[in-house]
Amino acid sequence: MPSSRTITPVTPSLSSARAENLVFHVTLFLLSVIGFFVLLRLPRAFARFWRPSEWLTGHIFWHTSFRPQRARGVYAKNLAGNYSSETGSTSETKQAASDDSHTLYVHDKNNKGQQQVQTEFDLPPHIATCPAFLQRLVMLHRVRISPGFSVSQAVIMICYFATLIYAGCYKSSPFSDPVRAGWVAVSQLPIVIALATKNNIIGTLMGFTYEKLNYLHRFIGQLIVIAANIHSLGYFYKWSIGGTFQASISTPHIIWGLVGLVALDCIFFFSLSFWRNRYHNIMLPVHIIGLVIAIPAIWMHKPSTMRWMCACIGIYGFDHVCRFIKTRISTATIRPLPEMNSTRVEVPYINGGWRAGQHVRLRVLTFGLGWFGWTEAHPFTIASVADGEEGIILLVKKSGRWTGRLYDMAKSSGFTEAGQGRRVKVMVEGPYGGPCHSVFASYSAAVFIVGGSGITFALSAIQDLIREDLAGRSRVKSITLIWSIQDPSALHPLLPRLMSMIQESVYTPIHISVHYTRVSANGTKPRPPVAHPQLMLSSGRPQILKSLQAALARAVSLVEDARDERRVSGMLVGVCGPVGLGDDVSKAVATVDPSRRDQVGGIEIHEEVFGL
């Protein structure tokens, strides 16, 4: 009887080596597919980096001396929005140059004898996301299956899942050969960690920001947990059938395997949407602690996994080194904006290094947010342009405990030379996200559809387009901003900035439409705070399709000028807001008449959505 209970090795070294070799080659196949898509995206990368200054912008913050920029051509505007007295220009001249002429020369219709000055343009090249004959296919892959989840994402996930099924089940069974599932889980750990890092190597090569690939990080992480549990249950089954469960599970390397399994299961449990959306401050530490436990536990469980674990440590360490280099400690001023229920954060000593549309991770170093408030870092989109006088400007909406305490601290502060405010020490990490390989100034038209605090994305992008246009580095001929808010009073704090953008955009007309969804307490309709044909205030939700069609018409109607090598170079639609807004815009773009879409050179969507 004792001899019948003798255990033969369940995982022969040859079987394990073959399983590892197969999984290794499947991983190489996945990396080669990623490399193929990197090659497809290279033309857009070359279009972005064709200008030497782009090699340094968008990666690290710095401080630079502010130099006011003069408008191109014979006219230059001062900070008040009027023309220089030296040119003798008037507001009528500005309107003529902006809406009517919009050509290589600036014409003064009130002074026919004035000399025209030609401007040298330095226009960015435009590379479309895909060829024109594939535009309809692109529209198809943007179709939403569920909120925030598109057909293209589903296809990628299905293909990835099928590849791992092949790796785990080819000439094998999870019950007869559970070691295979273990190697599948181990091989995916470096990839899932790479997709989770802020300095995402895969995303950087492909031209996607880390948050755009977060869905893939979550999906692969779930597959890892499934594979690890199949690996464990397979051995539990074999030990139970052989009657050796108690003897096997008490061996040291099996105990280490169980420790790693529990760590992975805890990471999975606390990454569910309930914890991710409501208790992010619990989810994140559990992820870090679980990873710190799982990596050495897996190595102790199977020493031959060392190269995979070293890859995990290398990727994770590289990300944290980059984050340390990209972190700045500075003094900021916080001011309350009661109309927007937000806090304005000003960091004037950091005024360079980011691209329009990028965000930062902000940490306020004070006990005014609670004993552990200083440990929390939150992402916020930069509302200002780089190399400007203001520095970094953030609008932090009061939407949770941390943001609520920040607002209350700003509201209870005293007064500075610029009004109510309080100076605090902040840690700013970034910049992250943004347009990546997209060059907003290379399109013929730009439409920005934002909701609530998403206005910060549009403010930075439009101000950057205006600056590029004044310098002769933009193809954009028409800019449209559609802002949806709940209370019309939220418009007042940003009204000076919006009017300033309209006045500063000499050559490219800007049309701003603000929509409010909440009526006043007395039921009266609010009046526009200022009468201007390019700034409209309307009640109800915006009609996105109608607004897109109007922007298309304006872009196509503008005549070809010397700034363009082609008549049109496409229309950019930038979206920033809740997931539902992104879905509505994607649906509206898909319903645009194909012939009209082709007239403008195609429509491309850049989407920034709230949430995790």
mmCIF file with all atom_site columns, N, CA, C and O in Angstrom, residues 143-176:
data_model
loop_
_atom_site.group_PDB
_atom_site.id
_atom_site.type_symbol
_atom_site.label_atom_id
_atom_site.label_alt_id
_atom_site.label_comp_id
_atom_site.label_asym_id
_atom_site.label_entity_id
_atom_site.label_seq_id
_atom_site.pdbx_PDB_ins_code
_atom_site.Cartn_x
_atom_site.Cartn_y
_atom_site.Cartn_z
_atom_site.occupancy
_atom_site.B_iso_or_equiv
_atom_site.pdbx_formal_charge
_atom_site.auth_seq_id
_atom_site.auth_comp_id
_atom_site.auth_asym_id
_atom_site.auth_atom_id
_atom_site.pdbx_PDB_model_num
ATOM 1   N N  . VAL A 1 143 ? -18.192 51.851 -34.359 1.00 0.00 ? 143 VAL A N  1
ATOM 2   C CA . VAL A 1 143 ? -19.544 51.586 -33.869 1.00 0.00 ? 143 VAL A CA 1
ATOM 3   C C  . VAL A 1 143 ? -19.462 51.049 -32.440 1.00 0.00 ? 143 VAL A C  1
ATOM 4   O O  . VAL A 1 143 ? -18.651 50.173 -32.138 1.00 0.00 ? 143 VAL A O  1
ATOM 5   N N  . ARG A 1 144 ? -20.300 51.578 -31.549 1.00 0.00 ? 144 ARG A N  1
ATOM 6   C CA . ARG A 1 144 ? -20.259 51.210 -30.147 1.00 0.00 ? 144 ARG A CA 1
ATOM 7   C C  . ARG A 1 144 ? -21.178 50.011 -29.871 1.00 0.00 ? 144 ARG A C  1
ATOM 8   O O  . ARG A 1 144 ? -22.354 50.006 -30.239 1.00 0.00 ? 144 ARG A O  1
ATOM 9   N N  . ILE A 1 145 ? -20.613 49.015 -29.218 1.00 0.00 ? 145 ILE A N  1
ATOM 10  C CA . ILE A 1 145 ? -21.377 47.852 -28.782 1.00 0.00 ? 145 ILE A CA 1
ATOM 11  C C  . ILE A 1 145 ? -22.052 48.143 -27.454 1.00 0.00 ? 145 ILE A C  1
ATOM 12  O O  . ILE A 1 145 ? -23.202 47.768 -27.223 1.00 0.00 ? 145 ILE A O  1
ATOM 13  N N  . SER A 1 146 ? -21.347 48.807 -26.568 1.00 0.00 ? 146 SER A N  1
ATOM 14  C CA . SER A 1 146 ? -21.857 49.248 -25.277 1.00 0.00 ? 146 SER A CA 1
ATOM 15  C C  . SER A 1 146 ? -21.185 50.577 -24.965 1.00 0.00 ? 146 SER A C  1
ATOM 16  O O  . SER A 1 146 ? -20.260 50.986 -25.684 1.00 0.00 ? 146 SER A O  1
ATOM 17  N N  . PRO A 1 147 ? -21.631 51.302 -23.948 1.00 0.00 ? 147 PRO A N  1
ATOM 18  C CA . PRO A 1 147 ? -21.026 52.604 -23.647 1.00 0.00 ? 147 PRO A CA 1
ATOM 19  C C  . PRO A 1 147 ? -19.508 52.536 -23.523 1.00 0.00 ? 147 PRO A C  1
ATOM 20  O O  . PRO A 1 147 ? -18.962 51.813 -22.678 1.00 0.00 ? 147 PRO A O  1
ATOM 21  N N  . GLY A 1 148 ? -18.820 53.288 -24.384 1.00 0.00 ? 148 GLY A N  1
ATOM 22  C CA . GLY A 1 148 ? -17.362 53.345 -24.349 1.00 0.00 ? 148 GLY A CA 1
ATOM 23  C C  . GLY A 1 148 ? -16.650 52.142 -24.910 1.00 0.00 ? 148 GLY A C  1
ATOM 24  O O  . GLY A 1 148 ? -15.419 52.064 -24.838 1.00 0.00 ? 148 GLY A O  1
ATOM 25  N N  . PHE A 1 149 ? -17.385 51.213 -25.509 1.00 0.00 ? 149 PHE A N  1
ATOM 26  C CA . PHE A 1 149 ? -16.780 49.973 -26.012 1.00 0.00 ? 149 PHE A CA 1
ATOM 27  C C  . PHE A 1 149 ? -17.133 49.813 -27.488 1.00 0.00 ? 149 PHE A C  1
ATOM 28  O O  . PHE A 1 149 ? -18.308 49.680 -27.838 1.00 0.00 ? 149 PHE A O  1
ATOM 29  N N  . SER A 1 150 ? -16.116 49.827 -28.357 1.00 0.00 ? 150 SER A N  1
ATOM 30  C CA . SER A 1 150 ? -16.330 49.849 -29.796 1.00 0.00 ? 150 SER A CA 1
ATOM 31  C C  . SER A 1 150 ? -16.096 48.475 -30.417 1.00 0.00 ? 150 SER A C  1
ATOM 32  O O  . SER A 1 150 ? -15.574 47.553 -29.781 1.00 0.00 ? 150 SER A O  1
ATOM 33  N N  . VAL A 1 151 ? -16.463 48.376 -31.690 1.00 0.00 ? 151 VAL A N  1
ATOM 34  C CA . VAL A 1 151 ? -16.274 47.130 -32.440 1.00 0.00 ? 151 VAL A CA 1
ATOM 35  C C  . VAL A 1 151 ? -14.793 46.792 -32.546 1.00 0.00 ? 151 VAL A C  1
ATOM 36  O O  . VAL A 1 151 ? -14.399 45.629 -32.415 1.00 0.00 ? 151 VAL A O  1
ATOM 37  N N  . SER A 1 152 ? -13.955 47.785 -32.791 1.00 0.00 ? 152 SER A N  1
ATOM 38  C CA . SER A 1 152 ? -12.520 47.523 -32.933 1.00 0.00 ? 152 SER A CA 1
ATOM 39  C C  . SER A 1 152 ? -11.934 46.946 -31.652 1.00 0.00 ? 152 SER A C  1
ATOM 40  O O  . SER A 1 152 ? -11.090 46.043 -31.689 1.00 0.00 ? 152 SER A O  1
ATOM 41  N N  . GLN A 1 153 ? -12.362 47.460 -30.503 1.00 0.00 ? 153 GLN A N  1
ATOM 42  C CA . GLN A 1 153 ? -11.875 46.923 -29.240 1.00 0.00 ? 153 GLN A CA 1
ATOM 43  C C  . GLN A 1 153 ? -12.305 45.469 -29.070 1.00 0.00 ? 153 GLN A C  1
ATOM 44  O O  . GLN A 1 153 ? -11.523 44.629 -28.614 1.00 0.00 ? 153 GLN A O  1
ATOM 45  N N  . ALA A 1 154 ? -13.543 45.164 -29.455 1.00 0.00 ? 154 ALA A N  1
ATOM 46  C CA . ALA A 1 154 ? -14.032 43.787 -29.356 1.00 0.00 ? 154 ALA A CA 1
ATOM 47  C C  . ALA A 1 154 ? -13.233 42.854 -30.259 1.00 0.00 ? 154 ALA A C  1
ATOM 48  O O  . ALA A 1 154 ? -12.881 41.734 -29.861 1.00 0.00 ? 154 ALA A O  1
ATOM 49  N N  . VAL A 1 155 ? -12.932 43.289 -31.478 1.00 0.00 ? 155 VAL A N  1
ATOM 50  C CA . VAL A 1 155 ? -12.176 42.463 -32.418 1.00 0.00 ? 155 VAL A CA 1
ATOM 51  C C  . VAL A 1 155 ? -10.774 42.180 -31.881 1.00 0.00 ? 155 VAL A C  1
ATOM 52  O O  . VAL A 1 155 ? -10.280 41.046 -31.937 1.00 0.00 ? 155 VAL A O  1
ATOM 53  N N  . ILE A 1 156 ? -10.124 43.207 -31.337 1.00 0.00 ? 156 ILE A N  1
ATOM 54  C CA . ILE A 1 156 ? -8.780  43.029 -30.783 1.00 0.00 ? 156 ILE A CA 1
ATOM 55  C C  . ILE A 1 156 ? -8.802  42.043 -29.614 1.00 0.00 ? 156 ILE A C  1
ATOM 56  O O  . ILE A 1 156 ? -7.948  41.150 -29.515 1.00 0.00 ? 156 ILE A O  1
ATOM 57  N N  . MET A 1 157 ? -9.789  42.170 -28.760 1.00 0.00 ? 157 MET A N  1
ATOM 58  C CA . MET A 1 157 ? -9.878  41.283 -27.606 1.00 0.00 ? 157 MET A CA 1
ATOM 59  C C  . MET A 1 157 ? -10.159 39.839 -28.022 1.00 0.00 ? 157 MET A C  1
ATOM 60  O O  . MET A 1 157 ? -9.586  38.899 -27.461 1.00 0.00 ? 157 MET A O  1
ATOM 61  N N  . ILE A 1 158 ? -11.018 39.651 -29.015 1.00 0.00 ? 158 ILE A N  1
ATOM 62  C CA . ILE A 1 158 ? -11.323 38.296 -29.495 1.00 0.00 ? 158 ILE A CA 1
ATOM 63  C C  . ILE A 1 158 ? -10.080 37.650 -30.100 1.00 0.00 ? 158 ILE A C  1
ATOM 64  O O  . ILE A 1 158 ? -9.775  36.479 -29.829 1.00 0.00 ? 158 ILE A O  1
ATOM 65  N N  . CYS A 1 159 ? -9.348  38.403 -30.915 1.00 0.00 ? 159 CYS A N  1
ATOM 66  C CA . CYS A 1 159 ? -8.134  37.863 -31.534 1.00 0.00 ? 159 CYS A CA 1
ATOM 67  C C  . CYS A 1 159 ? -7.078  37.528 -30.476 1.00 0.00 ? 159 CYS A C  1
ATOM 68  O O  . CYS A 1 159 ? -6.405  36.489 -30.571 1.00 0.00 ? 159 CYS A O  1
ATOM 69  N N  . TYR A 1 160 ? -6.943  38.385 -29.498 1.00 0.00 ? 160 TYR A N  1
ATOM 70  C CA . TYR A 1 160 ? -5.964  38.135 -28.437 1.00 0.00 ? 160 TYR A CA 1
ATOM 71  C C  . TYR A 1 160 ? -6.349  36.893 -27.641 1.00 0.00 ? 160 TYR A C  1
ATOM 72  O O  . TYR A 1 160 ? -5.498  36.041 -27.323 1.00 0.00 ? 160 TYR A O  1
ATOM 73  N N  . PHE A 1 161 ? -7.637  36.780 -27.318 1.00 0.00 ? 161 PHE A N  1
ATOM 74  C CA . PHE A 1 161 ? -8.120  35.628 -26.559 1.00 0.00 ? 161 PHE A CA 1
ATOM 75  C C  . PHE A 1 161 ? -7.907  34.337 -27.342 1.00 0.00 ? 161 PHE A C  1
ATOM 76  O O  . PHE A 1 161 ? -7.482  33.310 -26.790 1.00 0.00 ? 161 PHE A O  1
ATOM 77  N N  . ALA A 1 162 ? -8.184  34.367 -28.653 1.00 0.00 ? 162 ALA A N  1
ATOM 78  C CA . ALA A 1 162 ? -8.002  33.174 -29.487 1.00 0.00 ? 162 ALA A CA 1
ATOM 79  C C  . ALA A 1 162 ? -6.538  32.757 -29.523 1.00 0.00 ? 162 ALA A C  1
ATOM 80  O O  . ALA A 1 162 ? -6.217  31.559 -29.512 1.00 0.00 ? 162 ALA A O  1
ATOM 81  N N  . THR A 1 163 ? -5.631  33.746 -29.553 1.00 0.00 ? 163 THR A N  1
ATOM 82  C CA . THR A 1 163 ? -4.203  33.428 -29.567 1.00 0.00 ? 163 THR A CA 1
ATOM 83  C C  . THR A 1 163 ? -3.779  32.722 -28.279 1.00 0.00 ? 163 THR A C  1
ATOM 84  O O  . THR A 1 163 ? -3.023  31.739 -28.303 1.00 0.00 ? 163 THR A O  1
ATOM 85  N N  . LEU A 1 164 ? -4.263  33.212 -27.155 1.00 0.00 ? 164 LEU A N  1
ATOM 86  C CA . LEU A 1 164 ? -3.903  32.580 -25.881 1.00 0.00 ? 164 LEU A CA 1
ATOM 87  C C  . LEU A 1 164 ? -4.585  31.221 -25.712 1.00 0.00 ? 164 LEU A C  1
ATOM 88  O O  . LEU A 1 164 ? -4.021  30.328 -25.062 1.00 0.00 ? 164 LEU A O  1
ATOM 89  N N  . ILE A 1 165 ? -5.770  31.063 -26.287 1.00 0.00 ? 165 ILE A N  1
ATOM 90  C CA . ILE A 1 165 ? -6.418  29.743 -26.262 1.00 0.00 ? 165 ILE A CA 1
ATOM 91  C C  . ILE A 1 165 ? -5.566  28.728 -27.028 1.00 0.00 ? 165 ILE A C  1
ATOM 92  O O  . ILE A 1 165 ? -5.375  27.578 -26.594 1.00 0.00 ? 165 ILE A O  1
ATOM 93  N N  . TYR A 1 166 ? -5.009  29.163 -28.161 1.00 0.00 ? 166 TYR A N  1
ATOM 94  C CA . TYR A 1 166 ? -4.118  28.288 -28.925 1.00 0.00 ? 166 TYR A CA 1
ATOM 95  C C  . TYR A 1 166 ? -2.896  27.922 -28.095 1.00 0.00 ? 166 TYR A C  1
ATOM 96  O O  . TYR A 1 166 ? -2.480  26.750 -28.043 1.00 0.00 ? 166 TYR A O  1
ATOM 97  N N  . ALA A 1 167 ? -2.316  28.933 -27.422 1.00 0.00 ? 167 ALA A N  1
ATOM 98  C CA . ALA A 1 167 ? -1.120  28.670 -26.619 1.00 0.00 ? 167 ALA A CA 1
ATOM 99  C C  . ALA A 1 167 ? -1.412  27.721 -25.466 1.00 0.00 ? 167 ALA A C  1
ATOM 100 O O  . ALA A 1 167 ? -0.559  26.911 -25.082 1.00 0.00 ? 167 ALA A O  1
ATOM 101 N N  . GLY A 1 168 ? -2.610  27.777 -24.919 1.00 0.00 ? 168 GLY A N  1
ATOM 102 C CA . GLY A 1 168 ? -2.906  26.958 -23.765 1.00 0.00 ? 168 GLY A CA 1
ATOM 103 C C  . GLY A 1 168 ? -3.486  25.591 -24.080 1.00 0.00 ? 168 GLY A C  1
ATOM 104 O O  . GLY A 1 168 ? -3.367  24.674 -23.254 1.00 0.00 ? 168 GLY A O  1
ATOM 105 N N  . CYS A 1 169 ? -4.070  25.428 -25.271 1.00 0.00 ? 169 CYS A N  1
ATOM 106 C CA . CYS A 1 169 ? -4.792  24.188 -25.563 1.00 0.00 ? 169 CYS A CA 1
ATOM 107 C C  . CYS A 1 169 ? -4.244  23.400 -26.750 1.00 0.00 ? 169 CYS A C  1
ATOM 108 O O  . CYS A 1 169 ? -4.783  22.335 -27.083 1.00 0.00 ? 169 CYS A O  1
ATOM 109 N N  . TYR A 1 170 ? -3.223  23.881 -27.429 1.00 0.00 ? 170 TYR A N  1
ATOM 110 C CA . TYR A 1 170 ? -2.683  23.158 -28.578 1.00 0.00 ? 170 TYR A CA 1
ATOM 111 C C  . TYR A 1 170 ? -2.048  21.839 -28.115 1.00 0.00 ? 170 TYR A C  1
ATOM 112 O O  . TYR A 1 170 ? -1.085  21.829 -27.352 1.00 0.00 ? 170 TYR A O  1
ATOM 113 N N  . LYS A 1 171 ? -2.641  20.715 -28.571 1.00 0.00 ? 171 LYS A N  1
ATOM 114 C CA . LYS A 1 171 ? -2.178  19.376 -28.190 1.00 0.00 ? 171 LYS A CA 1
ATOM 115 C C  . LYS A 1 171 ? -2.042  19.230 -26.676 1.00 0.00 ? 171 LYS A C  1
ATOM 116 O O  . LYS A 1 171 ? -1.086  18.636 -26.167 1.00 0.00 ? 171 LYS A O  1
ATOM 117 N N  . SER A 1 172 ? -3.005  19.798 -25.964 1.00 0.00 ? 172 SER A N  1
ATOM 118 C CA . SER A 1 172 ? -2.928  19.761 -24.513 1.00 0.00 ? 172 SER A CA 1
ATOM 119 C C  . SER A 1 172 ? -4.329  19.878 -23.931 1.00 0.00 ? 172 SER A C  1
ATOM 120 O O  . SER A 1 172 ? -5.276  20.251 -24.618 1.00 0.00 ? 172 SER A O  1
ATOM 121 N N  . SER A 1 173 ? -4.442  19.581 -22.667 1.00 0.00 ? 173 SER A N  1
ATOM 122 C CA . SER A 1 173 ? -5.690  19.731 -21.925 1.00 0.00 ? 173 SER A CA 1
ATOM 123 C C  . SER A 1 173 ? -5.363  20.352 -20.580 1.00 0.00 ? 173 SER A C  1
ATOM 124 O O  . SER A 1 173 ? -4.372  19.971 -19.943 1.00 0.00 ? 173 SER A O  1
ATOM 125 N N  . PRO A 1 174 ? -6.166  21.307 -20.119 1.00 0.00 ? 174 PRO A N  1
ATOM 126 C CA . PRO A 1 174 ? -5.889  21.924 -18.821 1.00 0.00 ? 174 PRO A CA 1
ATOM 127 C C  . PRO A 1 174 ? -5.871  20.921 -17.672 1.00 0.00 ? 174 PRO A C  1
ATOM 128 O O  . PRO A 1 174 ? -5.218  21.172 -16.644 1.00 0.00 ? 174 PRO A O  1
ATOM 129 N N  . PHE A 1 175 ? -6.569  19.788 -17.822 1.00 0.00 ? 175 PHE A N  1
ATOM 130 C CA . PHE A 1 175 ? -6.623  18.810 -16.734 1.00 0.00 ? 175 PHE A CA 1
ATOM 131 C C  . PHE A 1 175 ? -5.455  17.826 -16.796 1.00 0.00 ? 175 PHE A C  1
ATOM 132 O O  . PHE A 1 175 ? -4.944  17.393 -15.762 1.00 0.00 ? 175 PHE A O  1
ATOM 133 N N  . SER A 1 176 ? -5.032  17.466 -18.021 1.00 0.00 ? 176 SER A N  1
ATOM 134 C CA . SER A 1 176 ? -3.914  16.533 -18.136 1.00 0.00 ? 176 SER A CA 1
ATOM 135 C C  . SER A 1 176 ? -2.557  17.236 -18.161 1.00 0.00 ? 176 SER A C  1
ATOM 136 O O  . SER A 1 176 ? -1.538  16.634 -17.846 1.00 0.00 ? 176 SER A O  1
#
